[in-house]
Amino acid sequence: MTPGRPYRNIALIGFMGVGKSTVGALAASLLNFELIDTDKLIEERTGRRVADIFATDGEPAFRALESALVVELESARGKVIATGGGLPMTPGNLESLQRHAYVVCLWASVETIYQRVRHQSHRPLLQTADPVERIRELLTLRSPVYRQADFLLGVDYRSPAESARSIVGAFRQATAAHPELHALA
Ligand code: S3P
């Protein structure tokens, strides 16, 4: 851990379909934290679906909404923040999360991801002829960023409840090691 980093929140990063929202909700309830799901919050505030924002305004417009939300979250405390899969790829976003959150990456294999997303149609980036290849490409591009998390958790063989318990355990250890930094007052 970087000395001096406060952990007021937990941020979940990772690829589409790894279970950030589900695991995030469970971890939030174990900690008595509030869940913030960035995709959901953007949808609530704009009154539009993520897929519609991508289709009508383009991906850069969606990324700008994500980045604005990331800045706003710098003052959050007691939150589990489940991020959209591409959010940490925009320059500055991961650094911003690292300033206040214990960053956890949920990691799954290409095959697991594909099995989880194959019957879903709300993710514009995977609406291609060869989604497996697309997942592989994007994962390769994103993994150097995802790997910068404080805690990397493989979810291929873990249930959401097990993942949530692991995250809470790791978070408690990290905050117990530096109670003076655990600024949850
Ligand atoms: C995206 C992931 C999605 C959503 C958007 C773009 C990505 O969120 O933000 O479709 O770039 O990986 P989930 O990771 O919750 O599916």
Coordinates of N, CA and C and ligand atoms in Angstrom, one line a residue:
M1 N 0.8 -1.2 0.0 CA 0.0 0.0 0.0 C 0.9 1.3 0.0
T2 N 0.4 2.3 -0.7 CA 1.1 3.5 -0.7 C 1.0 4.2 0.6
P3 N 2.1 4.6 1.3 CA 1.9 5.2 2.6 C 1.1 6.4 2.5
G4 N 0.2 6.6 3.5 CA -0.6 7.8 3.5 C -1.9 7.7 2.7
R5 N -2.2 6.5 2.1 CA -3.4 6.4 1.4 C -4.6 6.1 2.3
P6 N -5.6 6.9 2.4 CA -6.8 6.6 3.2 C -7.7 5.6 2.4
Y7 N -8.3 4.7 3.2 CA -9.3 3.8 2.5 C -10.6 4.1 3.1
R8 N -11.3 5.1 2.5 CA -12.6 5.5 3.0 C -13.7 4.7 2.3
N9 N -13.3 4.1 1.1 CA -14.3 3.3 0.3 C -13.6 2.1 -0.3
I10 N -14.4 1.3 -1.0 CA -13.9 0.2 -1.8 C -14.3 0.5 -3.2
A11 N -13.4 0.3 -4.1 CA -13.8 0.4 -5.5 C -13.5 -0.9 -6.2
L12 N -14.5 -1.4 -6.9 CA -14.4 -2.6 -7.6 C -14.2 -2.3 -9.1
I13 N -13.1 -2.8 -9.6 CA -12.9 -2.7 -11.0 C -12.8 -4.1 -11.7
G14 N -12.8 -4.1 -13.0 CA -12.7 -5.4 -13.7 C -13.6 -5.5 -14.9
F15 N -13.4 -6.5 -15.6 CA -14.1 -6.6 -17.0 C -15.6 -6.8 -16.8
M16 N -16.3 -6.5 -17.9 CA -17.7 -6.8 -18.0 C -18.0 -8.2 -17.6
G17 N -19.1 -8.4 -16.8 CA -19.6 -9.7 -16.5 C -18.9 -10.5 -15.4
V18 N -17.9 -9.8 -14.7 CA -17.2 -10.5 -13.7 C -18.0 -10.5 -12.4
G19 N -19.0 -9.6 -12.3 CA -19.9 -9.7 -11.1 C -19.7 -8.5 -10.2
K20 N -19.2 -7.4 -10.7 CA -18.8 -6.2 -9.8 C -20.1 -5.8 -9.0
S21 N -21.2 -5.7 -9.7 CA -22.4 -5.1 -9.1 C -23.0 -6.1 -8.0
T22 N -23.0 -7.4 -8.4 CA -23.5 -8.4 -7.4 C -22.6 -8.5 -6.2
V23 N -21.3 -8.7 -6.5 CA -20.4 -8.8 -5.4 C -20.3 -7.5 -4.5
G24 N -20.4 -6.4 -5.3 CA -20.4 -5.1 -4.6 C -21.5 -5.0 -3.6
A25 N -22.7 -5.4 -4.0 CA -23.9 -5.3 -3.2 C -23.7 -6.1 -1.9
L26 N -23.1 -7.3 -2.1 CA -22.9 -8.2 -0.9 C -21.9 -7.7 0.0
A27 N -20.8 -7.1 -0.6 CA -19.7 -6.6 0.3 C -20.2 -5.3 1.0
A28 N -21.0 -4.5 0.3 CA -21.6 -3.3 1.0 C -22.5 -3.7 2.1
S29 N -23.3 -4.8 2.0 CA -24.1 -5.1 3.1 C -23.3 -5.7 4.2
L30 N -22.3 -6.4 4.0 CA -21.4 -7.0 5.1 C -20.8 -5.8 5.9
L31 N -20.4 -4.8 5.2 CA -19.7 -3.6 5.8 C -20.6 -2.5 6.3
N32 N -21.9 -2.7 6.0 CA -22.9 -1.6 6.2 C -22.4 -0.3 5.4
F33 N -21.9 -0.5 4.3 CA -21.6 0.6 3.3 C -22.7 0.7 2.3
E34 N -22.7 1.8 1.6 CA -23.7 2.0 0.5 C -23.1 1.6 -0.8
L35 N -23.8 0.9 -1.6 CA -23.3 0.5 -3.0 C -23.6 1.7 -4.0
I36 N -22.6 2.0 -4.7 CA -22.8 3.0 -5.8 C -22.3 2.2 -7.1
D37 N -23.3 2.1 -8.0 CA -23.0 1.4 -9.2 C -22.9 2.5 -10.3
T38 N -21.7 2.7 -10.9 CA -21.5 3.9 -11.7 C -22.4 3.8 -13.0
D39 N -22.6 2.7 -13.6 CA -23.5 2.6 -14.7 C -24.9 2.9 -14.4
K40 N -25.3 2.4 -13.2 CA -26.7 2.6 -12.8 C -26.9 4.1 -12.5
L41 N -26.0 4.7 -11.8 CA -26.1 6.1 -11.4 C -26.2 7.0 -12.6
I42 N -25.3 6.6 -13.6 CA -25.4 7.4 -14.9 C -26.7 7.2 -15.6
E43 N -27.2 6.0 -15.5 CA -28.6 5.8 -16.2 C -29.7 6.5 -15.4
E44 N -29.6 6.5 -14.1 CA -30.6 7.2 -13.3 C -30.6 8.7 -13.6
R45 N -29.4 9.3 -13.6 CA -29.3 10.7 -13.7 C -29.6 11.2 -15.1
T46 N -29.3 10.4 -16.1 CA -29.5 10.9 -17.5 C -30.9 10.4 -18.0
G47 N -31.5 9.4 -17.3 CA -32.7 8.9 -17.7 C -32.6 8.0 -19.0
R48 N -31.3 7.6 -19.3 CA -31.1 6.8 -20.5 C -30.3 5.6 -20.2
R49 N -30.4 4.6 -21.0 CA -29.6 3.4 -20.9 C -28.2 3.6 -21.4
V50 N -27.2 2.9 -20.8 CA -25.8 3.1 -21.3 C -25.7 2.8 -22.8
A51 N -26.4 1.7 -23.2 CA -26.4 1.4 -24.6 C -26.9 2.5 -25.5
D52 N -27.9 3.2 -25.0 CA -28.5 4.3 -25.8 C -27.5 5.5 -25.9
I53 N -26.8 5.8 -24.8 CA -25.8 6.8 -24.8 C -24.7 6.5 -25.8
F54 N -24.2 5.2 -25.7 CA -23.2 4.8 -26.7 C -23.7 5.0 -28.1
A55 N -24.9 4.6 -28.4 CA -25.4 4.6 -29.8 C -25.7 6.0 -30.3
T56 N -26.2 6.8 -29.4 CA -26.6 8.2 -29.8 C -25.5 9.2 -29.8
D57 N -24.8 9.2 -28.6 CA -23.8 10.2 -28.4 C -22.4 9.7 -28.6
G58 N -22.2 8.4 -28.6 CA -20.9 7.9 -28.8 C -20.2 7.5 -27.5
E59 N -19.2 6.6 -27.6 CA -18.5 6.2 -26.4 C -17.8 7.4 -25.7
P60 N -17.1 8.3 -26.4 CA -16.5 9.4 -25.6 C -17.4 10.2 -24.7
A61 N -18.7 10.3 -25.1 CA -19.7 11.1 -24.3 C -19.9 10.3 -23.0
F62 N -20.0 8.9 -23.2 CA -20.2 8.1 -22.0 C -19.0 8.2 -21.1
R63 N -17.8 8.1 -21.6 CA -16.6 8.2 -20.8 C -16.5 9.5 -20.1
A64 N -17.0 10.6 -20.7 CA -17.0 11.9 -20.0 C -17.9 11.9 -18.8
L65 N -19.1 11.2 -19.0 CA -20.0 11.1 -17.8 C -19.3 10.3 -16.7
E66 N -18.7 9.2 -17.1 CA -18.0 8.4 -16.1 C -16.9 9.2 -15.3
S67 N -16.1 10.0 -16.1 CA -15.0 10.7 -15.4 C -15.6 11.8 -14.5
A68 N -16.7 12.4 -14.9 CA -17.3 13.5 -14.0 C -17.7 12.8 -12.7
L69 N -18.3 11.6 -12.8 CA -18.8 10.9 -11.6 C -17.6 10.5 -10.7
V70 N -16.5 10.1 -11.4 CA -15.3 9.7 -10.6 C -14.8 10.9 -9.8
V71 N -14.8 12.1 -10.4 CA -14.3 13.3 -9.6 C -15.3 13.5 -8.4
E72 N -16.6 13.4 -8.7 CA -17.5 13.6 -7.6 C -17.3 12.6 -6.5
L73 N -16.9 11.4 -6.8 CA -16.8 10.4 -5.8 C -15.6 10.6 -4.9
E74 N -14.7 11.5 -5.2 CA -13.5 11.8 -4.4 C -13.9 12.2 -3.0
S75 N -15.1 12.7 -2.8 CA -15.5 13.1 -1.4 C -16.4 12.0 -0.8
A76 N -16.5 10.9 -1.4 CA -17.4 9.8 -0.8 C -16.7 9.1 0.4
R77 N -17.5 8.6 1.3 CA -17.0 7.7 2.3 C -18.0 6.7 2.7
G78 N -17.5 5.5 3.0 CA -18.4 4.4 3.4 C -19.2 3.9 2.2
K79 N -18.6 3.9 1.0 CA -19.2 3.4 -0.2 C -18.5 2.2 -0.8
V80 N -19.2 1.3 -1.4 CA -18.6 0.3 -2.3 C -19.0 0.8 -3.7
I81 N -18.0 1.1 -4.5 CA -18.2 1.7 -5.8 C -18.0 0.6 -6.9
A82 N -19.0 0.1 -7.5 CA -18.9 -0.9 -8.6 C -18.8 -0.1 -9.9
T83 N -17.7 -0.2 -10.5 CA -17.4 0.6 -11.7 C -17.7 -0.1 -13.0
G84 N -18.0 0.6 -14.0 CA -18.1 0.0 -15.4 C -16.8 -0.5 -15.8
G85 N -16.8 -1.5 -16.6 CA -15.5 -2.2 -17.0 C -14.5 -1.3 -17.6
G86 N -14.9 -0.3 -18.3 CA -13.9 0.5 -19.0 C -13.5 1.8 -18.2
L87 N -14.1 2.0 -17.1 CA -13.9 3.2 -16.3 C -12.5 3.5 -16.0
P88 N -11.7 2.5 -15.5 CA -10.3 2.8 -15.1 C -9.4 3.0 -16.3
M89 N -9.9 2.8 -17.5 CA -9.0 3.0 -18.6 C -8.9 4.4 -19.0
T90 N -9.8 5.3 -18.6 CA -9.7 6.7 -19.0 C -8.7 7.3 -18.1
P91 N -7.7 8.0 -18.7 CA -6.6 8.5 -17.9 C -7.1 9.4 -16.7
G92 N -6.5 9.1 -15.6 CA -6.9 9.9 -14.4 C -7.9 9.2 -13.5
N93 N -8.7 8.3 -14.0 CA -9.8 7.7 -13.2 C -9.3 6.8 -12.2
L94 N -8.4 5.9 -12.5 CA -7.9 5.0 -11.5 C -7.1 5.7 -10.4
E95 N -6.3 6.7 -10.8 CA -5.6 7.5 -9.9 C -6.5 8.2 -8.9
S96 N -7.6 8.7 -9.4 CA -8.6 9.3 -8.6 C -9.2 8.3 -7.6
L97 N -9.6 7.1 -8.0 CA -10.1 6.1 -7.1 C -9.1 5.7 -6.1
Q98 N -7.9 5.7 -6.5 CA -6.8 5.3 -5.5 C -6.6 6.3 -4.4
R99 N -7.0 7.5 -4.6 CA -6.8 8.5 -3.6 C -7.7 8.3 -2.4
H100 N -8.8 7.5 -2.6 CA -9.8 7.4 -1.4 C -10.3 6.0 -1.2
A101 N -10.0 5.1 -2.2 CA -10.6 3.7 -2.1 C -9.6 2.6 -2.1
Y102 N -9.9 1.6 -1.4 CA -9.2 0.3 -1.6 C -9.7 -0.3 -2.9
V103 N -8.8 -0.5 -3.8 CA -9.2 -0.9 -5.2 C -9.0 -2.4 -5.3
V104 N -10.2 -3.0 -5.7 CA -10.2 -4.4 -5.8 C -10.6 -4.7 -7.3
C105 N -9.8 -5.6 -7.9 CA -10.1 -6.1 -9.2 C -10.7 -7.5 -9.2
L106 N -11.8 -7.7 -9.8 CA -12.4 -9.0 -9.9 C -11.9 -9.5 -11.3
W107 N -11.3 -10.7 -11.3 CA -10.7 -11.2 -12.5 C -11.3 -12.5 -12.9
A108 N -11.6 -12.6 -14.2 CA -12.1 -13.9 -14.7 C -11.5 -14.2 -16.0
S109 N -11.5 -15.5 -16.4 CA -11.0 -15.9 -17.7 C -11.9 -15.5 -18.8
V110 N -11.3 -15.5 -20.0 CA -12.1 -15.1 -21.2 C -13.4 -16.0 -21.3
E111 N -13.2 -17.3 -21.0 CA -14.3 -18.3 -21.2 C -15.4 -18.0 -20.1
T112 N -15.0 -17.7 -18.9 CA -16.0 -17.4 -17.9 C -16.7 -16.2 -18.2
I113 N -16.0 -15.1 -18.6 CA -16.7 -13.9 -19.0 C -17.7 -14.1 -20.1
Y114 N -17.2 -14.9 -21.1 CA -18.1 -15.1 -22.3 C -19.4 -15.9 -21.8
Q115 N -19.2 -16.9 -21.0 CA -20.4 -17.6 -20.5 C -21.3 -16.7 -19.7
R116 N -20.8 -15.8 -19.0 CA -21.6 -14.9 -18.2 C -22.4 -13.8 -19.1
V117 N -21.8 -13.4 -20.2 CA -22.4 -12.3 -20.9 C -23.1 -12.7 -22.2
R118 N -22.9 -14.0 -22.5 CA -23.4 -14.4 -23.9 C -24.9 -14.2 -24.1
H119 N -25.7 -14.3 -23.0 CA -27.2 -14.2 -23.2 C -27.6 -12.8 -22.9
Q120 N -26.7 -11.9 -22.7 CA -27.1 -10.5 -22.4 C -26.8 -9.6 -23.6
S121 N -27.6 -8.6 -23.7 CA -27.5 -7.7 -24.9 C -27.3 -6.3 -24.6
H122 N -27.1 -5.9 -23.3 CA -27.0 -4.5 -23.0 C -25.6 -3.9 -23.0
R123 N -24.6 -4.7 -23.4 CA -23.3 -4.2 -23.4 C -22.8 -3.9 -24.9
P124 N -22.8 -2.6 -25.2 CA -22.6 -2.3 -26.6 C -21.2 -2.8 -27.1
L125 N -20.2 -2.8 -26.3 CA -18.9 -3.2 -26.8 C -18.8 -4.7 -27.2
L126 N -19.8 -5.5 -26.7 CA -19.7 -6.9 -27.0 C -20.7 -7.3 -28.1
Q127 N -21.4 -6.3 -28.7 CA -22.3 -6.6 -29.8 C -21.5 -6.7 -31.1
T128 N -20.8 -7.8 -31.2 CA -19.9 -8.0 -32.4 C -20.1 -9.4 -32.9
A129 N -19.6 -9.7 -34.1 CA -19.8 -11.0 -34.6 C -19.0 -12.1 -33.8
D130 N -17.9 -11.6 -33.3 CA -17.0 -12.6 -32.5 C -16.7 -12.0 -31.1
P131 N -17.7 -12.2 -30.2 CA -17.5 -11.6 -28.9 C -16.4 -12.2 -28.1
V132 N -16.0 -13.5 -28.3 CA -14.9 -14.1 -27.6 C -13.6 -13.4 -28.0
E133 N -13.4 -13.1 -29.3 CA -12.2 -12.4 -29.7 C -12.2 -11.0 -29.2
R134 N -13.3 -10.4 -29.1 CA -13.5 -9.0 -28.6 C -13.1 -9.0 -27.1
I135 N -13.6 -9.9 -26.4 CA -13.3 -10.0 -24.9 C -11.8 -10.2 -24.8
R136 N -11.2 -11.1 -25.6 CA -9.8 -11.4 -25.5 C -9.0 -10.1 -25.7
E137 N -9.3 -9.4 -26.8 CA -8.6 -8.2 -27.2 C -8.7 -7.1 -26.1
L138 N -9.9 -6.9 -25.6 CA -10.1 -5.8 -24.6 C -9.4 -6.2 -23.3
L139 N -9.5 -7.5 -22.9 CA -8.9 -7.9 -21.7 C -7.4 -7.7 -21.8
T140 N -6.8 -8.0 -22.9 CA -5.3 -7.9 -23.1 C -5.0 -6.4 -22.9
L141 N -5.8 -5.6 -23.5 CA -5.5 -4.1 -23.5 C -5.7 -3.6 -22.1
R142 N -6.7 -4.1 -21.4 CA -7.0 -3.6 -20.1 C -6.2 -4.2 -18.9
S143 N -5.7 -5.4 -19.1 CA -5.1 -6.0 -17.9 C -4.0 -5.3 -17.2
P144 N -3.1 -4.5 -17.9 CA -2.1 -3.8 -17.2 C -2.7 -2.7 -16.2
V145 N -3.9 -2.2 -16.6 CA -4.5 -1.3 -15.7 C -5.2 -2.0 -14.6
Y146 N -6.0 -3.0 -14.9 CA -6.7 -3.8 -13.9 C -5.7 -4.3 -12.8
R147 N -4.5 -4.7 -13.3 CA -3.6 -5.3 -12.3 C -3.0 -4.3 -11.3
Q148 N -3.3 -3.0 -11.5 CA -2.8 -2.0 -10.6 C -3.7 -2.0 -9.3
A149 N -4.7 -2.8 -9.2 CA -5.5 -2.8 -8.0 C -4.7 -3.2 -6.8
D150 N -5.2 -2.9 -5.6 CA -4.6 -3.3 -4.4 C -4.8 -4.8 -4.1
F151 N -5.9 -5.3 -4.7 CA -6.2 -6.7 -4.4 C -6.8 -7.3 -5.7
L152 N -6.3 -8.3 -6.1 CA -6.7 -9.0 -7.4 C -7.4 -10.3 -7.0
L153 N -8.7 -10.4 -7.3 CA -9.4 -11.6 -6.8 C -10.0 -12.4 -8.0
G154 N -9.6 -13.6 -8.1 CA -10.1 -14.5 -9.2 C -11.5 -15.0 -8.9
V155 N -12.4 -14.8 -9.8 CA -13.8 -15.2 -9.5 C -14.3 -16.4 -10.3
D156 N -13.4 -17.0 -11.1 CA -13.8 -18.2 -11.9 C -14.4 -19.3 -11.0
Y157 N -13.8 -19.5 -9.8 CA -14.3 -20.6 -9.0 C -14.8 -20.1 -7.6
R158 N -15.2 -18.8 -7.6 CA -15.7 -18.3 -6.3 C -17.2 -17.9 -6.5
S159 N -18.0 -18.1 -5.5 CA -19.4 -17.6 -5.6 C -19.3 -16.1 -5.3
P160 N -20.3 -15.3 -5.6 CA -20.4 -13.9 -5.3 C -20.2 -13.7 -3.7
A161 N -20.8 -14.6 -3.0 CA -20.8 -14.5 -1.5 C -19.3 -14.7 -1.0
E162 N -18.7 -15.7 -1.6 CA -17.3 -16.0 -1.2 C -16.4 -14.8 -1.6
S163 N -16.6 -14.2 -2.8 CA -15.8 -13.1 -3.3 C -16.0 -11.9 -2.3
A164 N -17.3 -11.7 -1.9 CA -17.6 -10.5 -1.1 C -16.9 -10.7 0.3
R165 N -16.9 -11.9 0.8 CA -16.2 -12.2 2.1 C -14.7 -12.0 2.0
S166 N -14.1 -12.4 0.9 CA -12.7 -12.2 0.7 C -12.3 -10.7 0.6
I167 N -13.2 -10.0 -0.1 CA -12.9 -8.5 -0.2 C -13.0 -7.8 1.1
V168 N -14.0 -8.2 1.9 CA -14.2 -7.5 3.2 C -13.1 -7.9 4.1
G169 N -12.6 -9.1 4.1 CA -11.5 -9.6 4.9 C -10.2 -8.8 4.5
A170 N -10.0 -8.7 3.2 CA -8.8 -7.9 2.8 C -8.9 -6.5 3.1
F171 N -10.0 -5.9 3.0 CA -10.2 -4.5 3.3 C -10.0 -4.3 4.8
R172 N -10.6 -5.2 5.6 CA -10.4 -5.0 7.1 C -8.9 -5.1 7.5
Q173 N -8.2 -6.0 6.8 CA -6.8 -6.2 7.1 C -6.0 -4.9 6.7
A174 N -6.4 -4.4 5.6 CA -5.7 -3.2 5.1 C -5.9 -2.0 6.0
T175 N -7.2 -1.9 6.4 CA -7.5 -0.7 7.3 C -7.0 -1.0 8.7
A176 N -6.9 -2.2 9.2 CA -6.4 -2.5 10.5 C -5.0 -2.2 10.6
A177 N -4.2 -2.4 9.5 CA -2.8 -2.2 9.5 C -2.5 -0.7 9.6
H178 N -3.4 0.1 9.2 CA -3.2 1.6 9.3 C -4.5 2.2 9.8
P179 N -4.8 2.0 11.0 CA -6.1 2.6 11.5 C -6.2 4.1 11.4
E180 N -5.0 4.7 11.5 CA -5.0 6.2 11.4 C -5.4 6.7 10.0
L181 N -5.4 5.7 9.1 CA -5.7 6.2 7.7 C -7.2 5.8 7.4
H182 N -7.8 5.0 8.3 CA -9.1 4.6 8.0 C -10.1 5.7 8.4
A183 N -10.2 6.6 7.5 CA -10.9 7.9 7.9 C -12.4 7.8 7.7
L184 N -13.0 6.7 8.4 CA -14.5 6.6 8.3 C -15.1 7.1 9.6
A185 N -15.2 8.4 9.7 CA -15.7 8.9 10.9 C -17.2 9.2 10.8
Ligands
S3P1 C1 -18.1 -1.2 -20.4 C2 -18.7 -1.9 -19.3 C3 -20.1 -1.7 -18.9 C4 -20.6 -0.3 -19.3 C5 -20.4 0.0 -20.7 C6 -18.9 -0.1 -21.1 C7 -16.7 -1.4 -20.7 O1 -20.2 -1.9 -17.5 O2 -20.0 0.7 -18.5 O3 -21.1 -0.9 -21.5 O4 -16.1 -0.6 -21.4 O5 -16.2 -2.5 -20.3 P1 -20.1 -3.4 -16.8 O6 -18.6 -3.7 -16.6 O7 -20.8 -3.2 -15.5 O8 -20.7 -4.4 -17.8

